[in-house]
Short mmCIF file of C-alpha atoms and ligand atoms in Angstrom, two decimals:
data_model
loop_
_atom_site.label_atom_id
_atom_site.label_comp_id
_atom_site.label_asym_id
_atom_site.label_seq_id
_atom_site.Cartn_x
_atom_site.Cartn_y
_atom_site.Cartn_z
CA UNK F 276 15.58 5.50 52.85
CA UNK F 277 19.03 5.82 52.03
CA UNK F 278 19.53 1.92 52.29
CA UNK F 279 16.52 1.17 50.34
CA UNK F 280 17.66 3.53 47.60
CA UNK F 281 20.96 1.48 47.65
CA UNK F 282 19.33 -1.77 47.64
CA UNK F 283 17.28 -0.74 44.57
CA UNK F 284 20.15 0.71 42.72
CA UNK F 285 22.17 -2.87 43.51
CA UNK F 286 19.26 -4.69 42.40
CA UNK F 287 18.98 -2.84 39.13
CA UNK F 288 22.58 -3.18 38.75
CA UNK F 289 22.27 -6.72 38.98
CA UNK F 290 19.29 -7.12 36.55
CA UNK F 291 21.24 -5.37 34.35
CA UNK F 292 24.03 -7.58 34.20
CA UNK F 293 22.04 -10.80 34.69
CA UNK F 294 19.39 -10.07 32.09
CA UNK F 295 21.50 -10.72 29.09
CA UNK F 296 22.72 -14.05 30.48
CA UNK F 297 19.10 -15.24 31.23
CA UNK F 298 18.07 -13.48 27.69
CA UNK F 299 20.45 -15.95 26.08
CA UNK F 300 17.51 -18.51 26.94
CA UNK F 301 15.01 -16.78 25.37
CA UNK F 302 14.67 -17.90 21.80
CA UNK F 303 11.93 -20.66 20.96
CA UNK F 304 13.84 -23.33 19.81
CA UNK F 305 10.89 -24.27 17.11
CA UNK F 306 11.37 -20.48 15.80
CA UNK F 307 15.33 -20.88 15.78
CA UNK F 308 14.93 -24.30 13.61
CA UNK F 309 12.57 -22.54 11.41
CA UNK F 310 14.86 -19.36 11.18
CA UNK F 311 17.57 -21.33 10.13
CA UNK F 312 15.54 -23.32 7.64
CA UNK F 313 14.60 -19.87 6.14
CA UNK F 314 18.24 -18.89 5.84
CA UNK F 315 19.15 -21.83 4.13
CA UNK F 316 16.00 -21.45 1.63
CA UNK F 317 17.37 -17.83 1.06
CA UNK F 318 20.73 -19.12 0.10
CA UNK F 319 22.49 -17.99 3.07
CA UNK F 320 22.72 -14.37 2.14
CA UNK F 321 25.13 -12.23 3.56
CA UNK F 322 22.52 -9.96 5.29
CA UNK F 323 21.52 -12.68 7.51
CA UNK F 324 25.25 -13.60 8.71
CA UNK F 325 24.07 -12.83 12.49
CA UNK F 326 21.97 -15.91 12.12
CA UNK F 327 24.18 -18.61 13.70
CA UNK F 328 23.47 -21.07 16.42
CA UNK F 329 26.12 -19.62 18.94
CA UNK F 330 23.84 -16.79 19.55
CA UNK F 331 19.88 -16.28 20.91
CA UNK F 332 17.78 -15.94 17.80
CA UNK F 333 15.98 -13.08 19.73
CA UNK F 334 19.33 -11.35 19.34
CA UNK F 335 19.56 -11.74 15.53
CA UNK F 336 19.41 -8.97 13.19
CA UNK F 337 16.30 -8.62 10.86
CA UNK F 338 14.05 -10.35 13.53
CA UNK F 339 12.21 -9.30 16.70
CA UNK F 340 10.84 -11.59 19.37
CA UNK F 341 7.87 -10.38 21.64
CA UNK F 342 8.50 -9.60 25.41
CA UNK F 343 5.45 -11.89 26.47
CA UNK F 344 6.44 -15.40 25.01
CA UNK F 345 9.39 -14.64 23.01
CA UNK F 346 8.40 -15.64 19.97
CA UNK F 347 9.37 -14.33 16.43
CA UNK F 348 6.99 -11.48 15.66
CA UNK F 349 8.83 -9.50 12.97
CA UNK F 350 11.11 -10.29 9.97
CA UNK F 351 12.23 -7.54 7.91
CA UNK F 352 14.67 -7.29 5.05
CA UNK F 353 15.35 -3.99 3.22
CA UNK F 354 17.71 -4.06 0.22
CA UNK F 355 19.68 -7.26 -0.28
CA UNK F 356 21.14 -9.53 -2.91
CA UNK F 357 18.94 -12.39 -2.20
CA UNK F 358 18.18 -14.79 -5.49
CA UNK F 359 15.77 -17.19 -4.27
CA UNK F 360 11.95 -17.68 -3.80
CA UNK F 361 9.83 -16.66 -0.70
CA UNK F 362 10.47 -19.61 1.65
CA UNK F 363 7.54 -21.86 2.64
CA UNK F 364 9.02 -21.99 5.93
CA UNK F 365 8.46 -18.41 6.81
CA UNK F 366 4.60 -19.87 7.48
CA UNK F 367 6.22 -21.71 10.59
CA UNK F 368 6.47 -18.54 12.43
CA UNK F 369 2.98 -18.65 13.90
CA UNK F 370 3.37 -15.39 15.86
CA UNK F 371 4.76 -13.38 12.93
CA UNK F 372 2.82 -10.04 12.78
CA UNK F 373 5.31 -8.20 10.58
CA UNK F 374 6.95 -9.44 7.42
CA UNK F 375 8.63 -6.68 5.09
CA UNK F 376 10.54 -7.73 2.31
CA UNK F 377 11.56 -4.66 0.32
CA UNK F 378 14.11 -4.10 -2.59
CA UNK F 379 14.85 -7.56 -3.06
CA UNK F 380 14.95 -7.31 -6.80
CA UNK F 381 16.08 -10.89 -7.29
CA UNK F 382 13.18 -12.41 -5.30
CA UNK F 383 11.08 -14.57 -7.51
CA UNK F 384 8.24 -16.88 -7.48
CA UNK F 385 4.71 -16.47 -6.01
CA UNK F 386 3.36 -15.94 -2.78
CA UNK F 387 3.25 -19.14 -1.00
CA UNK F 388 0.09 -20.77 0.03
CA UNK F 389 1.72 -21.74 3.17
CA UNK F 390 1.07 -17.83 4.34
CA UNK F 391 -2.49 -18.85 5.23
CA UNK F 392 -1.34 -19.89 8.50
CA UNK F 393 -0.03 -16.54 9.21
CA UNK F 394 -3.11 -15.55 10.81
CA UNK F 395 -1.40 -13.07 13.25
CA UNK F 396 0.19 -10.90 10.41
CA UNK F 397 -0.71 -7.39 10.67
CA UNK F 398 1.79 -6.12 7.92
CA UNK F 399 2.70 -7.84 4.99
CA UNK F 400 5.04 -6.09 2.57
CA UNK F 401 6.45 -7.54 -0.38
CA UNK F 402 7.66 -4.46 -2.50
CA UNK F 403 10.34 -3.90 -5.28
CA UNK F 404 10.90 -7.70 -5.56
CA UNK F 405 10.41 -9.70 -8.72
CA UNK F 406 7.63 -12.00 -7.50
CA UNK F 407 5.11 -13.06 -10.16
CA UNK F 408 1.87 -14.90 -10.61
CA UNK F 409 -1.34 -13.85 -9.13
CA UNK F 410 -2.42 -11.81 -6.04
CA UNK F 411 -3.45 -14.72 -4.18
CA UNK F 412 -7.30 -14.84 -2.83
CA UNK F 413 -6.05 -16.52 0.24
CA UNK F 414 -4.56 -13.32 1.69
CA UNK F 415 -8.45 -12.64 2.50
CA UNK F 416 -7.86 -15.29 5.26
CA UNK F 417 -5.28 -13.11 6.89
CA UNK F 418 -7.90 -11.37 9.01
CA UNK F 419 -5.57 -9.25 11.34
CA UNK F 420 -3.83 -7.66 8.28
CA UNK F 421 -3.65 -3.92 8.56
CA UNK F 422 -1.20 -3.06 5.68
CA UNK F 423 -1.22 -5.25 2.41
CA UNK F 424 1.77 -3.80 0.43
CA UNK F 425 2.55 -5.78 -2.91
CA UNK F 426 3.72 -2.92 -4.92
CA UNK F 427 6.45 -2.65 -7.56
CA UNK F 428 6.40 -6.27 -8.12
CA UNK F 429 5.46 -8.57 -11.37
CA UNK F 430 2.42 -9.65 -10.42
CA UNK F 431 -0.54 -10.34 -12.83
CA UNK F 432 -4.27 -11.56 -13.15
CA UNK F 433 -7.23 -9.66 -11.55
CA UNK F 434 -7.51 -8.13 -7.95
CA UNK F 435 -9.33 -10.99 -5.78
CA UNK F 436 -12.65 -9.63 -4.25
CA UNK F 437 -11.69 -11.39 -1.14
CA UNK F 438 -9.32 -8.66 0.05
CA UNK F 439 -12.45 -6.67 0.90
CA UNK F 440 -13.19 -8.96 3.47
CA UNK F 441 -10.36 -7.96 5.77
CA UNK F 442 -11.82 -6.28 8.42
CA UNK F 443 -8.79 -4.03 9.75
CA UNK F 444 -7.26 -3.14 6.38
CA UNK F 445 -5.99 0.48 6.55
CA UNK F 446 -3.67 0.26 3.62
CA UNK F 447 -3.76 -1.40 0.26
CA UNK F 448 -0.95 -1.08 -2.32
CA UNK F 449 -1.16 -2.95 -5.05
CA UNK F 450 0.45 -0.32 -7.59
CA UNK F 451 3.12 -1.06 -10.04
CA UNK F 452 2.35 -4.68 -11.07
CA UNK F 453 0.98 -5.94 -14.40
CA UNK F 454 -2.75 -6.41 -13.07
CA UNK F 455 -5.71 -6.74 -15.47
CA UNK F 456 -9.27 -6.93 -15.16
CA UNK F 457 -11.61 -4.55 -13.50
CA UNK F 458 -11.85 -3.33 -10.13
CA UNK F 459 -13.91 -5.52 -8.24
CA UNK F 460 -17.82 -5.09 -7.50
CA UNK F 461 -16.94 -6.11 -3.91
CA UNK F 462 -14.83 -2.70 -3.54
CA UNK F 463 -18.31 -1.21 -2.71
CA UNK F 464 -18.75 -3.08 0.21
CA UNK F 465 -15.60 -3.19 2.42
CA UNK F 466 -16.36 -5.39 5.66
CA UNK F 467 -14.33 -3.20 7.64
CA UNK F 468 -13.27 0.34 7.39
CA UNK F 469 -12.21 1.62 3.91
CA UNK F 470 -8.59 1.60 3.27
CA UNK F 471 -6.22 4.03 1.52
CA UNK F 472 -6.26 2.11 -1.96
CA UNK F 473 -3.44 2.39 -4.58
CA UNK F 474 -3.79 0.75 -7.75
CA UNK F 475 -1.85 2.90 -10.29
CA UNK F 476 0.36 1.64 -12.85
CA UNK F 477 -1.32 -1.36 -13.85
CA UNK F 478 -3.45 -2.51 -16.78
CA UNK F 479 -6.78 -2.31 -15.04
CA UNK F 480 -9.80 -1.78 -17.52
CA UNK F 481 -13.52 -1.96 -17.35
CA UNK F 482 -15.74 0.77 -15.98
CA UNK F 483 -15.95 2.15 -12.44
CA UNK F 484 -18.48 -0.30 -10.72
CA UNK F 485 -21.62 1.75 -9.75
CA UNK F 486 -21.39 -0.07 -6.07
CA UNK F 487 -18.53 2.40 -5.31
CA UNK F 488 -20.91 5.12 -5.13
CA UNK F 489 -21.83 3.90 -1.58
CA UNK F 490 -18.24 4.26 -0.14
CA UNK F 491 -16.59 6.87 1.57
CA UNK F 492 -12.89 6.52 0.19
CA UNK F 493 -10.30 8.65 1.65
CA UNK F 494 -7.27 8.06 -0.39
CA UNK F 495 -7.59 6.47 -4.04
CA UNK F 496 -4.96 6.33 -6.62
CA UNK F 497 -6.11 4.88 -9.86
CA UNK F 498 -3.93 6.48 -12.10
CA UNK F 499 -2.24 5.09 -15.06
CA UNK F 500 -4.82 2.18 -16.08
CA UNK F 501 -7.05 1.82 -18.70
CA UNK F 502 -10.35 2.50 -16.64
CA UNK F 503 -13.25 3.94 -18.14
CA UNK F 504 -16.79 5.34 -16.83
CA UNK F 505 -17.76 8.33 -14.72
CA UNK F 506 -15.67 9.24 -11.54
CA UNK F 507 -18.41 11.57 -10.25
CA UNK F 508 -19.56 8.82 -8.00
CA UNK F 509 -16.65 9.43 -5.65
CA UNK F 510 -17.88 13.34 -5.23
CA UNK F 511 -20.80 14.97 -3.61
CA UNK F 512 -21.05 17.03 -0.34
CA UNK F 513 -21.42 13.96 1.99
CA UNK F 514 -18.36 12.14 0.69
CA UNK F 515 -15.07 12.08 2.56
CA UNK F 516 -12.79 11.35 -0.13
CA UNK F 517 -9.09 13.61 0.48
CA UNK F 518 -6.81 12.31 -2.08
CA UNK F 519 -7.79 11.21 -5.53
CA UNK F 520 -5.56 10.51 -8.65
CA UNK F 521 -7.60 9.38 -11.62
CA UNK F 522 -4.85 10.52 -14.14
CA UNK F 523 -3.89 8.64 -17.25
CA UNK F 524 -7.11 6.60 -17.87
CA UNK F 525 -9.83 6.66 -20.25
CA UNK F 526 -12.22 8.56 -17.94
CA UNK F 527 -14.88 10.21 -20.46
CA UNK F 528 -17.74 12.29 -18.81
CA UNK F 529 -19.18 15.75 -18.72
CA UNK F 530 -17.65 17.49 -15.85
CA UNK F 531 -20.45 20.15 -15.82
CA UNK F 532 -22.34 17.53 -14.30
CA UNK F 533 -20.56 17.18 -11.05
CA UNK F 534 -22.18 19.84 -8.87
CA UNK F 535 -20.52 19.33 -5.47
CA UNK F 536 -17.36 18.40 -4.17
CA UNK F 537 -16.64 17.11 -0.65
CA UNK F 538 -14.65 19.80 1.57
CA UNK F 539 -12.48 17.22 2.72
CA UNK F 540 -10.77 17.00 -0.83
CA UNK F 541 -7.31 18.18 -0.78
CA UNK F 542 -5.68 16.77 -4.17
CA UNK F 543 -7.49 16.17 -7.43
CA UNK F 544 -5.67 14.88 -10.41
CA UNK F 545 -7.32 14.01 -13.29
CA UNK F 546 -4.81 14.55 -16.07
CA UNK F 547 -4.87 12.78 -19.34
CA UNK F 548 -8.28 11.51 -19.85
CA UNK F 549 -11.35 12.69 -22.02
CA UNK F 550 -13.20 14.46 -19.71
CA UNK F 551 -15.42 17.33 -21.39
CA UNK F 552 -17.72 19.82 -20.51
CA UNK F 553 -16.50 22.66 -18.30
CA UNK F 554 -14.97 23.29 -15.06
CA UNK F 555 -17.62 23.29 -12.11
CA UNK F 556 -17.73 26.68 -10.16
CA UNK F 557 -17.51 24.76 -6.66
CA UNK F 558 -14.14 23.77 -7.58
CA UNK F 559 -13.42 27.31 -6.54
CA UNK F 560 -14.65 26.91 -3.11
CA UNK F 561 -12.33 24.25 -2.21
CA UNK F 562 -8.96 24.52 -0.44
CA UNK F 563 -7.19 22.16 -3.01
CA UNK F 564 -3.25 21.63 -2.52
CA UNK F 565 -3.15 20.27 -5.75
CA UNK F 566 -5.40 20.21 -8.85
CA UNK F 567 -4.64 19.21 -12.42
CA UNK F 568 -7.22 18.84 -15.23
CA UNK F 569 -4.48 18.82 -18.01
CA UNK F 570 -4.84 16.92 -21.16
CA UNK F 571 -8.65 16.52 -21.41
CA UNK F 572 -11.38 17.90 -23.63
CA UNK F 573 -12.60 20.63 -21.29
CA UNK F 574 -13.92 24.09 -22.39
CA UNK F 575 -15.01 27.40 -21.03
CA UNK F 576 -13.63 29.58 -18.45
CA UNK F 577 -11.68 28.52 -15.63
CA UNK F 578 -13.72 29.68 -12.63
CA UNK F 579 -12.28 32.82 -10.71
CA UNK F 580 -11.73 32.69 -6.90
CA UNK F 581 -10.26 30.52 -4.34
CA UNK F 582 -7.16 29.10 -5.49
CA UNK F 583 -8.10 28.57 -8.91
CA UNK F 584 -5.63 31.21 -10.39
CA UNK F 585 -2.74 30.06 -7.99
CA UNK F 586 -2.50 26.89 -9.63
CA UNK F 587 0.48 26.59 -12.38
CA UNK F 588 -0.97 27.07 -16.04
CA UNK F 589 0.30 23.59 -16.66
CA UNK F 590 -2.50 22.34 -14.29
CA UNK F 591 -4.89 23.52 -17.10
CA UNK F 592 -3.11 23.04 -20.45
CA UNK F 593 -3.78 20.78 -23.16
CA UNK F 594 -7.58 21.02 -23.18
CA UNK F 595 -9.81 21.89 -26.05
CA UNK F 596 -10.82 25.23 -25.09
CA UNK F 597 -10.49 26.43 -21.54
CA UNK F 598 -9.56 29.91 -20.98
CA UNK F 599 -9.15 32.64 -18.59
CA UNK F 600 -6.54 33.06 -15.86
CA UNK F 601 -3.73 31.33 -15.35
CA UNK F 602 -4.49 30.53 -19.20
CA UNK F 603 -4.84 32.98 -21.77
CA UNK F 604 -7.99 35.30 -21.50
CA UNK F 605 -11.28 34.16 -23.02
CA UNK F 606 -12.20 35.50 -26.22
C1 NAG Y 186 20.42 -9.97 -9.33
O1 NAG Y 186 20.81 -11.40 -10.16
C2 NAG Y 186 21.81 -10.76 -11.16
C3 NAG Y 186 22.01 -12.26 -11.97
O2 NAG Y 186 22.44 -13.44 -11.00
C4 NAG Y 186 22.89 -10.14 -10.53
O3 NAG Y 186 23.84 -9.85 -11.79
C5 NAG Y 186 22.61 -8.83 -9.90
O4 NAG Y 186 23.49 -8.37 -9.44
C6 NAG Y 186 21.59 -9.28 -8.75
N1 NAG Y 186 20.91 -8.19 -8.48
C7 NAG Y 186 20.93 -7.35 -7.20
C8 NAG Y 186 20.30 -6.29 -6.95
O5 NAG Y 186 21.55 -8.32 -6.61
C1 NAG Y 187 24.32 -10.95 -6.42
O1 NAG Y 187 24.42 -12.47 -6.32
C2 NAG Y 187 24.57 -12.93 -7.65
C3 NAG Y 187 24.45 -14.72 -7.20
O2 NAG Y 187 24.48 -15.09 -6.05
C4 NAG Y 187 26.09 -12.59 -8.09
O3 NAG Y 187 26.43 -13.24 -9.45
C5 NAG Y 187 25.97 -11.06 -8.19
O4 NAG Y 187 27.19 -10.41 -8.46
C6 NAG Y 187 25.43 -10.58 -7.06
N1 NAG Y 187 25.14 -9.15 -6.99
C7 NAG Y 187 25.56 -8.05 -6.46
C8 NAG Y 187 25.30 -6.57 -6.56
O5 NAG Y 187 26.07 -8.30 -5.25
C1 NAG Y 188 12.08 -11.08 -13.25
O1 NAG Y 188 11.32 -12.24 -13.44
C2 NAG Y 188 11.26 -12.30 -14.90
C3 NAG Y 188 10.27 -13.49 -15.39
O2 NAG Y 188 9.18 -13.62 -14.31
C4 NAG Y 188 12.60 -12.16 -15.63
O3 NAG Y 188 12.40 -12.24 -17.00
C5 NAG Y 188 13.64 -11.16 -15.29
O4 NAG Y 188 14.58 -11.11 -15.65
C6 NAG Y 188 13.47 -11.08 -13.65
N1 NAG Y 188 14.34 -10.15 -13.41
C7 NAG Y 188 15.30 -9.96 -12.34
C8 NAG Y 188 16.08 -8.64 -11.96
O5 NAG Y 188 15.48 -11.16 -11.85
C1 NAG Y 189 0.54 -14.30 -15.45
O1 NAG Y 189 1.80 -14.16 -16.11
C2 NAG Y 189 2.37 -15.61 -16.49
C3 NAG Y 189 3.63 -15.78 -16.88
O2 NAG Y 189 3.85 -14.75 -17.75
C4 NAG Y 189 1.20 -16.47 -17.41
O3 NAG Y 189 1.73 -17.59 -17.70
C5 NAG Y 189 0.06 -16.22 -16.99
O4 NAG Y 189 -0.80 -16.56 -17.91
C6 NAG Y 189 -0.38 -14.84 -16.53
N1 NAG Y 189 -1.87 -14.69 -15.82
C7 NAG Y 189 -2.60 -14.10 -16.55
C8 NAG Y 189 -3.78 -14.03 -15.65
O5 NAG Y 189 -2.36 -13.13 -17.24
C1 NAG Y 190 -10.05 -5.83 -20.51
O1 NAG Y 190 -8.87 -6.15 -21.02
C2 NAG Y 190 -9.17 -7.60 -21.48
C3 NAG Y 190 -7.62 -8.11 -21.88
O2 NAG Y 190 -6.76 -7.87 -21.11
C4 NAG Y 190 -10.27 -8.14 -22.48
O3 NAG Y 190 -10.27 -9.14 -22.73
C5 NAG Y 190 -11.49 -7.08 -21.74
O4 NAG Y 190 -12.33 -7.46 -22.92
C6 NAG Y 190 -11.29 -5.88 -21.41
N1 NAG Y 190 -12.29 -5.45 -20.70
C7 NAG Y 190 -13.11 -4.34 -21.00
C8 NAG Y 190 -14.44 -4.13 -20.33
O5 NAG Y 190 -12.47 -3.45 -21.67
C1 NAG Y 191 -19.76 8.90 4.44
O1 NAG Y 191 -19.57 9.87 5.50
C2 NAG Y 191 -20.63 10.90 5.85
C3 NAG Y 191 -20.09 11.62 6.95
O2 NAG Y 191 -19.08 12.60 5.98
C4 NAG Y 191 -21.79 9.90 6.64
O3 NAG Y 191 -22.62 10.76 6.71
C5 NAG Y 191 -21.95 8.87 5.74
O4 NAG Y 191 -23.41 7.95 6.39
C6 NAG Y 191 -21.17 7.84 5.26
N1 NAG Y 191 -21.52 6.92 4.28
C7 NAG Y 191 -21.04 5.56 4.56
C8 NAG Y 191 -21.71 4.71 3.66
O5 NAG Y 191 -20.38 5.17 5.51
C1 NAG Y 192 -25.86 14.69 3.29
O1 NAG Y 192 -26.05 14.74 4.52
C2 NAG Y 192 -27.05 15.68 5.14
C3 NAG Y 192 -27.03 15.45 6.68
O2 NAG Y 192 -26.90 14.15 6.99
C4 NAG Y 192 -28.34 15.10 4.70
O3 NAG Y 192 -29.45 15.94 5.08
C5 NAG Y 192 -28.34 15.00 2.93
O4 NAG Y 192 -29.54 14.86 2.53
C6 NAG Y 192 -27.17 14.43 2.42
N1 NAG Y 192 -26.95 14.78 1.04
C7 NAG Y 192 -26.94 13.86 0.20
C8 NAG Y 192 -26.72 14.50 -1.27
O5 NAG Y 192 -26.77 12.72 0.54
C1 NAG Y 193 -22.68 18.91 -19.99
O1 NAG Y 193 -23.26 19.30 -19.18
C2 NAG Y 193 -24.09 20.58 -18.96
C3 NAG Y 193 -24.62 20.86 -17.66
O2 NAG Y 193 -25.61 19.87 -17.81
C4 NAG Y 193 -24.77 20.90 -20.35
O3 NAG Y 193 -25.13 22.49 -20.62
C5 NAG Y 193 -23.67 20.62 -21.47
O4 NAG Y 193 -24.28 20.86 -22.78
C6 NAG Y 193 -22.94 19.36 -21.34
N1 NAG Y 193 -21.95 19.45 -22.41
C7 NAG Y 193 -21.75 18.47 -23.24
C8 NAG Y 193 -20.43 18.63 -24.04
O5 NAG Y 193 -22.36 17.40 -23.51
C1 NAG Y 194 0.02 18.36 -14.68
O1 NAG Y 194 -0.14 17.42 -15.05
C2 NAG Y 194 0.63 17.20 -16.32
C3 NAG Y 194 0.73 15.79 -17.12
O2 NAG Y 194 1.32 15.00 -16.07
C4 NAG Y 194 1.92 18.05 -15.95
O3 NAG Y 194 2.81 18.05 -17.17
C5 NAG Y 194 1.93 19.15 -15.25
O4 NAG Y 194 3.12 19.72 -15.04
C6 NAG Y 194 1.30 18.99 -14.11
N1 NAG Y 194 1.01 20.20 -13.49
C7 NAG Y 194 0.58 20.67 -12.45
C8 NAG Y 194 0.39 22.00 -11.70
O5 NAG Y 194 0.59 19.70 -11.44
#
């Protein structure tokens, strides 16, 4: 027993000291070459100083290799003074699963069409950069995508319907761009599960497509656009919406006609729209962490009960004639 434990310890110790040596052979030569090209395209930024030929590329900072075939699977840069376009060469990392470029304010140009080759990509985040041009429809070909985050950029044009063909999409962030056009009809028919959707701070207009009434959304942020229509399609007893932000749009409908809200609803923000009628009594039956209906055209008494009187009066102010606690008593 003792001997075998001793042998075991020695083996582990040997492994521990020899592994780094054998690991110096890990890096795939093609990947190394590609990464060095990427570094050059990015203008040899200081953040990639560790990328030199005299060390194994699996040990370079900002990238990761997988343990099975030692190919580059992850490339991530947060905050850096990189002044260039997105290198086409990134598409020559065929095993890439995670690509994150965040807070690179001098990164410009468009999302390269070569990215269609990145079929293993699960996470694509290009956020807080200065990339521009359209959201390419070819992103619909990246069937492994779970997270697509293109928020806080300079992207324009409309939302391509092809994004709804991504079967595994869980999160879609297109907020804080310059997007125009309407929400595609296809958002009423995601081919996989329905992702959490963030489209705020754009110039989206048009009415909410009727097709959306068939979908069980969970997280939906449409705030700060120019959208119109009736958002009651998102509610109803059998819906699953949890957080809905429709604030600062042009929504105009009679709130009294919305009879039922799903029990799942935890946050509802409708401020700065043109919603009229009165607050439905069923709101009082909900356990909302947040409710804001300020800056609309609502009238009548705030329903009593539940949490309705616990929200700050600013949740209700600037309406046509809402009254009752926490606002002034009705006359
Ligand atoms: C972006 O580039 C401009 C002009 O070259 C420079 O002044 C600025 O510092 C850069 N921004 C960042 C965050 O590095
Ligand atoms: C960023 O890089 C540009 C050009 O390479 C340089 O002019 C600028 O001073 C840098 N800014 C910062 C904040 O390092
Ligand atoms: C971002 O790009 C726009 C043009 O697309 C340009 O006018 C602006 O100066 C750029 N900003 C930075 C910080 O590079
Ligand atoms: C997007 O912005 C570019 C540059 O400002 C412009 O040339 C192009 O027409 C815009 N595209 C759309 C669809 O607005
Ligand atoms: C949406 O805005 C565009 C201009 O950006 C305009 O041409 C179009 O008519 C608008 N559509 C609707 C339905 O308001
Ligand atoms: C939406 O969710 C409910 C359960 O909360 C379910 O009964 C209904 O079939 C779902 N609808 C769709 C279109 O998936
Ligand atoms: C909600 O679901 C229940 C049970 O699945 C069903 O009986 C009812 O008709 C549904 N109501 C609506 C408005 O779809
Ligand atoms: C809103 O709908 C309610 C209930 O259907 C109705 O009684 C009321 O007159 C409507 N209000 C307006 C301003 O149309
Ligand atoms: C409701 O929204 C308005 C407008 O953005 C804001 O001023 C107010 O503080 C908000 N109140 C609550 C309780 O969220």
